[in-house]
GROMACS .gro file of C-alpha atoms in nm:
model
  250
    1MET     CA    1  11.525  14.909   4.042
    2PRO     CA    2  11.205  14.917   4.256
    3GLN     CA    3  11.263  14.955   4.629
    4LEU     CA    4  11.287  14.609   4.782
    5LEU     CA    5  11.112  14.516   5.103
    6SER     CA    6  11.329  14.428   5.403
    7ALA     CA    7  11.239  14.057   5.382
    8GLU     CA    8  11.326  14.055   5.011
    9ARG     CA    9  11.664  14.217   5.076
   10ARG     CA   10  11.748  13.966   5.349
   11SER     CA   11  11.650  13.679   5.119
   12LEU     CA   12  11.882  13.813   4.848
   13LEU     CA   13  12.162  13.863   5.100
   14LEU     CA   14  12.123  13.502   5.212
   15GLU     CA   15  12.151  13.392   4.849
   16MET     CA   16  12.472  13.593   4.818
   17LEU     CA   17  12.608  13.434   5.135
   18ALA     CA   18  12.518  13.085   5.011
   19GLU     CA   19  12.682  13.146   4.674
   20SER     CA   20  13.009  13.311   4.775
   21GLY     CA   21  13.029  13.265   5.153
   22SER     CA   22  13.054  13.640   5.217
   23VAL     CA   23  12.887  13.976   5.150
   24ARG     CA   24  13.066  14.310   5.123
   25LEU     CA   25  12.868  14.622   5.217
   26GLU     CA   26  12.931  14.848   4.917
   27PRO     CA   27  12.887  14.591   4.636
   28ALA     CA   28  12.575  14.452   4.807
   29ALA     CA   29  12.428  14.801   4.848
   30GLU     CA   30  12.485  14.872   4.479
   31ALA     CA   31  12.334  14.541   4.374
   32LEU     CA   32  12.024  14.595   4.591
   33GLY     CA   33  11.986  14.965   4.512
   34VAL     CA   34  12.001  15.075   4.876
   35SER     CA   35  12.249  15.244   5.107
   36ALA     CA   36  12.535  15.064   5.278
   37MET     CA   37  12.371  15.155   5.610
   38THR     CA   38  12.056  14.968   5.505
   39VAL     CA   39  12.262  14.661   5.413
   40ARG     CA   40  12.443  14.687   5.747
   41ARG     CA   41  12.110  14.681   5.934
   42ASP     CA   42  11.990  14.383   5.728
   43LEU     CA   43  12.313  14.196   5.801
   44ASP     CA   44  12.274  14.272   6.171
   45ASP     CA   45  11.929  14.110   6.154
   46LEU     CA   46  12.080  13.799   5.994
   47VAL     CA   47  12.348  13.789   6.264
   48ARG     CA   48  12.082  13.801   6.537
   49GLU     CA   49  11.905  13.511   6.363
   50GLY     CA   50  12.229  13.309   6.363
   51LEU     CA   51  12.250  13.309   5.982
   52ALA     CA   52  12.559  13.527   5.940
   53ARG     CA   53  12.864  13.654   6.126
   54ARG     CA   54  12.980  14.014   6.092
   55VAL     CA   55  13.333  14.086   5.973
   56ARG     CA   56  13.500  14.414   5.882
   57GLY     CA   57  13.326  14.556   5.577
   58GLY     CA   58  13.046  14.302   5.561
   59ALA     CA   59  12.954  13.954   5.679
   60VAL     CA   60  13.026  13.587   5.620
   61ALA     CA   61  12.784  13.298   5.627
   62ALA     CA   62  12.741  13.137   5.967
   63ILE     CA   63  12.888  12.788   5.981
   64VAL     CA   64  12.604  12.573   6.112
   65PRO     CA   65  12.499  12.212   6.048
   66GLN     CA   66  12.293  12.178   5.730
   67ASP     CA   67  12.111  11.881   5.584
   68PHE     CA   68  12.233  11.716   5.266
   69THR     CA   69  11.958  11.864   5.047
   70ALA     CA   70  12.046  12.220   5.145
   71ARG     CA   71  12.418  12.160   5.098
   72ILE     CA   72  12.391  11.996   4.757
   73ALA     CA   73  12.187  12.290   4.627
   74ALA     CA   74  12.464  12.541   4.710
   75ARG     CA   75  12.758  12.622   4.478
   76GLY     CA   76  12.677  12.346   4.233
   77GLY     CA   77  12.911  12.478   3.965
   78ALA     CA   78  13.208  12.482   4.201
   79LYS     CA   79  13.133  12.127   4.320
   80ALA     CA   80  13.106  12.001   3.963
   81GLU     CA   81  13.447  12.151   3.879
   82ILE     CA   82  13.602  11.996   4.191
   83ALA     CA   83  13.456  11.658   4.097
   84ARG     CA   84  13.596  11.691   3.745
   85LYS     CA   85  13.944  11.772   3.877
   86ALA     CA   86  13.936  11.488   4.133
   87HIS     CA   87  13.787  11.218   3.911
   88ASP     CA   88  14.121  11.067   3.809
   89LEU     CA   89  14.210  11.024   4.178
   90LEU     CA   90  13.940  10.761   4.224
   91PRO     CA   91  14.106  10.422   4.286
   92HIS     CA   92  14.065  10.144   4.032
   93GLY     CA   93  13.985   9.863   4.269
   94GLY     CA   94  14.052   9.858   4.642
   95ALA     CA   95  13.856  10.078   4.880
   96ALA     CA   96  13.774  10.446   4.902
   97ALA     CA   97  13.633  10.615   5.210
   98MET     CA   98  13.387  10.893   5.134
   99ASP     CA   99  13.243  11.125   5.394
  100ALA     CA  100  12.890  11.268   5.416
  101SER     CA  101  12.961  11.587   5.223
  102SER     CA  102  12.769  11.700   4.916
  103THR     CA  103  13.100  11.781   4.743
  104VAL     CA  104  13.202  11.416   4.777
  105GLY     CA  105  12.853  11.335   4.650
  106ALA     CA  106  12.939  11.527   4.332
  107LEU     CA  107  13.252  11.314   4.294
  108ILE     CA  108  13.050  10.995   4.340
  109SER     CA  109  12.828  11.104   4.050
  110THR     CA  110  13.135  11.076   3.821
  111LEU     CA  111  13.207  10.711   3.910
  112ASP     CA  112  13.206  10.482   3.609
  113ASP     CA  113  13.338  10.127   3.571
  114SER     CA  114  13.558  10.127   3.881
  115ASP     CA  115  13.703   9.774   3.873
  116GLU     CA  116  13.522   9.649   4.183
  117LEU     CA  117  13.576   9.958   4.394
  118LEU     CA  118  13.452   9.938   4.752
  119VAL     CA  119  13.303  10.267   4.873
  120VAL     CA  120  13.265  10.310   5.250
  121THR     CA  121  13.065  10.612   5.365
  122ASN     CA  122  12.884  10.753   5.668
  123SER     CA  123  12.618  10.912   5.447
  124TYR     CA  124  12.297  10.739   5.337
  125ASP     CA  125  12.264  10.986   5.048
  126ASN     CA  126  12.616  10.912   4.924
  127LEU     CA  127  12.558  10.539   4.978
  128ARG     CA  128  12.255  10.546   4.749
  129ALA     CA  129  12.446  10.743   4.486
  130ALA     CA  130  12.737  10.494   4.493
  131GLN     CA  131  12.511  10.187   4.481
  132GLY     CA  132  12.387  10.281   4.137
  133ARG     CA  133  12.735  10.287   3.981
  134PRO     CA  134  12.872   9.990   3.783
  135GLY     CA  135  13.152   9.797   3.948
  136VAL     CA  136  13.094   9.965   4.285
  137ASP     CA  137  13.013   9.792   4.613
  138ALA     CA  138  12.898  10.040   4.878
  139ILE     CA  139  12.889  10.002   5.257
  140LEU     CA  140  12.723  10.235   5.506
  141LEU     CA  141  12.897  10.281   5.840
  142GLY     CA  142  12.672  10.227   6.137
  143GLY     CA  143  12.629  10.469   6.422
  144ARG     CA  144  12.394  10.742   6.537
  145LEU     CA  145  12.221  10.949   6.271
  146GLU     CA  146  12.299  11.319   6.308
  147PRO     CA  147  11.965  11.464   6.191
  148ARG     CA  148  12.108  11.807   6.112
  149THR     CA  149  12.358  11.675   5.856
  150GLY     CA  150  12.227  11.332   5.756
  151SER     CA  151  12.556  11.167   5.853
  152PHE     CA  152  12.620  10.870   6.081
  153VAL     CA  153  12.850  10.952   6.373
  154GLY     CA  154  12.945  10.837   6.720
  155ALA     CA  155  13.142  10.549   6.869
  156GLN     CA  156  12.987  10.281   6.648
  157ALA     CA  157  13.058  10.477   6.330
  158CYS     CA  158  13.420  10.530   6.437
  159GLU     CA  159  13.464  10.164   6.530
  160SER     CA  160  13.317  10.049   6.198
  161ALA     CA  161  13.536  10.296   6.008
  162SER     CA  162  13.847  10.151   6.171
  163ARG     CA  163  13.780   9.800   6.036
  164PHE     CA  164  13.882   9.885   5.679
  165HIS     CA  165  14.196   9.991   5.497
  166TYR     CA  166  14.130  10.265   5.238
  167ASP     CA  167  14.341  10.353   4.937
  168ARG     CA  168  14.206  10.708   4.957
  169PHE     CA  169  13.977  10.906   5.183
  170PHE     CA  170  13.777  11.177   5.007
  171THR     CA  171  13.641  11.440   5.243
  172SER     CA  172  13.519  11.795   5.247
  173ALA     CA  173  13.505  12.034   5.544
  174ALA     CA  174  13.287  12.303   5.693
  175ALA     CA  175  13.589  12.533   5.704
  176LEU     CA  176  13.960  12.546   5.616
  177ASP     CA  177  14.214  12.753   5.808
  178PRO     CA  178  14.591  12.765   5.746
  179ALA     CA  179  14.672  12.726   6.116
  180PHE     CA  180  14.377  12.523   6.247
  181GLY     CA  181  14.340  12.280   5.957
  182THR     CA  182  13.999  12.150   5.854
  183SER     CA  183  13.708  12.190   6.092
  184GLU     CA  184  13.349  12.078   6.129
  185THR     CA  185  13.025  12.196   6.288
  186THR     CA  186  13.017  11.909   6.538
  187LEU     CA  187  13.283  11.721   6.734
  188GLU     CA  188  13.136  11.383   6.637
  189GLU     CA  189  13.156  11.467   6.266
  190ALA     CA  190  13.522  11.560   6.309
  191GLU     CA  191  13.597  11.236   6.499
  192VAL     CA  192  13.465  11.011   6.221
  193LYS     CA  193  13.677  11.196   5.966
  194ARG     CA  194  13.990  11.155   6.178
  195VAL     CA  195  13.937  10.778   6.200
  196LEU     CA  196  13.878  10.748   5.824
  197SER     CA  197  14.193  10.952   5.753
  198THR     CA  198  14.402  10.744   5.995
  199HIS     CA  199  14.312  10.425   5.808
  200ALA     CA  200  14.369  10.565   5.458
  201ASP     CA  201  14.690  10.569   5.255
  202GLU     CA  202  14.601  10.918   5.131
  203THR     CA  203  14.353  11.185   5.234
  204VAL     CA  204  14.211  11.422   4.973
  205VAL     CA  205  14.017  11.730   5.081
  206LEU     CA  206  13.758  11.856   4.831
  207ALA     CA  207  13.643  12.207   4.925
  208ASP     CA  208  13.511  12.508   4.736
  209SER     CA  209  13.658  12.852   4.789
  210SER     CA  210  13.381  12.969   5.024
  211LYS     CA  211  13.539  12.743   5.291
  212LEU     CA  212  13.883  12.906   5.274
  213GLU     CA  213  14.032  13.088   5.576
  214ARG     CA  214  13.734  13.012   5.796
  215LEU     CA  215  13.688  12.828   6.124
  216ALA     CA  216  13.419  12.593   6.252
  217VAL     CA  217  13.392  12.472   6.609
  218ALA     CA  218  13.556  12.126   6.591
  219ARG     CA  219  13.900  12.058   6.444
  220ALA     CA  220  13.910  11.753   6.217
  221LEU     CA  221  14.240  11.724   6.028
  222ALA     CA  222  14.575  11.896   6.056
  223TRP     CA  223  14.743  11.978   5.726
  224THR     CA  224  15.002  11.709   5.800
  225ASP     CA  225  14.712  11.460   5.771
  226VAL     CA  226  14.612  11.586   5.425
  227ASP     CA  227  14.787  11.481   5.103
  228LEU     CA  228  14.600  11.696   4.852
  229LEU     CA  229  14.356  11.990   4.850
  230VAL     CA  230  14.124  12.018   4.548
  231THR     CA  231  13.922  12.336   4.491
  232GLU     CA  232  13.745  12.487   4.192
  233LEU     CA  233  14.016  12.755   4.172
  234ASP     CA  234  14.327  12.758   3.961
  235PRO     CA  235  14.610  12.641   4.191
  236ALA     CA  236  14.785  12.974   4.128
  237ASP     CA  237  14.486  13.178   4.251
  238GLU     CA  238  14.586  13.426   4.521
  239ARG     CA  239  14.302  13.303   4.744
  240LEU     CA  240  14.505  12.987   4.796
  241SER     CA  241  14.825  13.170   4.891
  242ALA     CA  242  14.790  13.099   5.265
  243PHE     CA  243  14.771  12.724   5.199
  244ARG     CA  244  15.075  12.689   4.976
  245GLY     CA  245  15.357  12.509   5.152
  246LEU     CA  246  15.104  12.340   5.383
  247VAL     CA  247  14.950  12.098   5.133
  248ASP     CA  248  14.967  12.009   4.765
  249ILE     CA  249  14.694  12.189   4.573
  250ARG     CA  250  14.512  12.089   4.255
   0.00000   0.00000   0.00000
């Protein structure tokens, strides 16, 4: 293949990071037609820009706040599979709490006649998606808009969240770690999720495999708070081995 410019290589590496969450030196070098040393230098540039974090043998995507549009464009196939697997968990009637994640947004897109389901969310994007579904009444939690993620957070959001009882809380996470639990890019985001989980009969985490065995800055939920983990993987996949015994997996 023709020799790629440095900017082109970095752009392709960012696409790889967005798609899978990580880049390994040797496979990336082969795919780009350059040496592993060249890929290492490119990854070092991305690390200096705050877009990646180096790990042994390659790099992983940096966990930073992203707006809803950027998040919904990433790993669409995985999110669609998660939504398909989680669809039958949607309550028929009652109330469901839904966070501001794009993965939960994919689940909302599968809502059909939901027998007067109340959807409570801290996301304007997910509110709008839910409002267009038959049989659904949608409420947006108040609070302070976090411009980096498009979610509503803060004391008012937490207080509003505590006024309802939810049959299920559907949430995603910036990262999942066997010891640390689920974690988020901001403390305020994590706090809203804890309140929603506390007031729900069940908490369901919807997360694609790029989130596995990673850590973000703010802990949200311990595994004892989570009833079910839904990923796009087969439950027997070895990538889920560290989470077996901690939580039920679908």
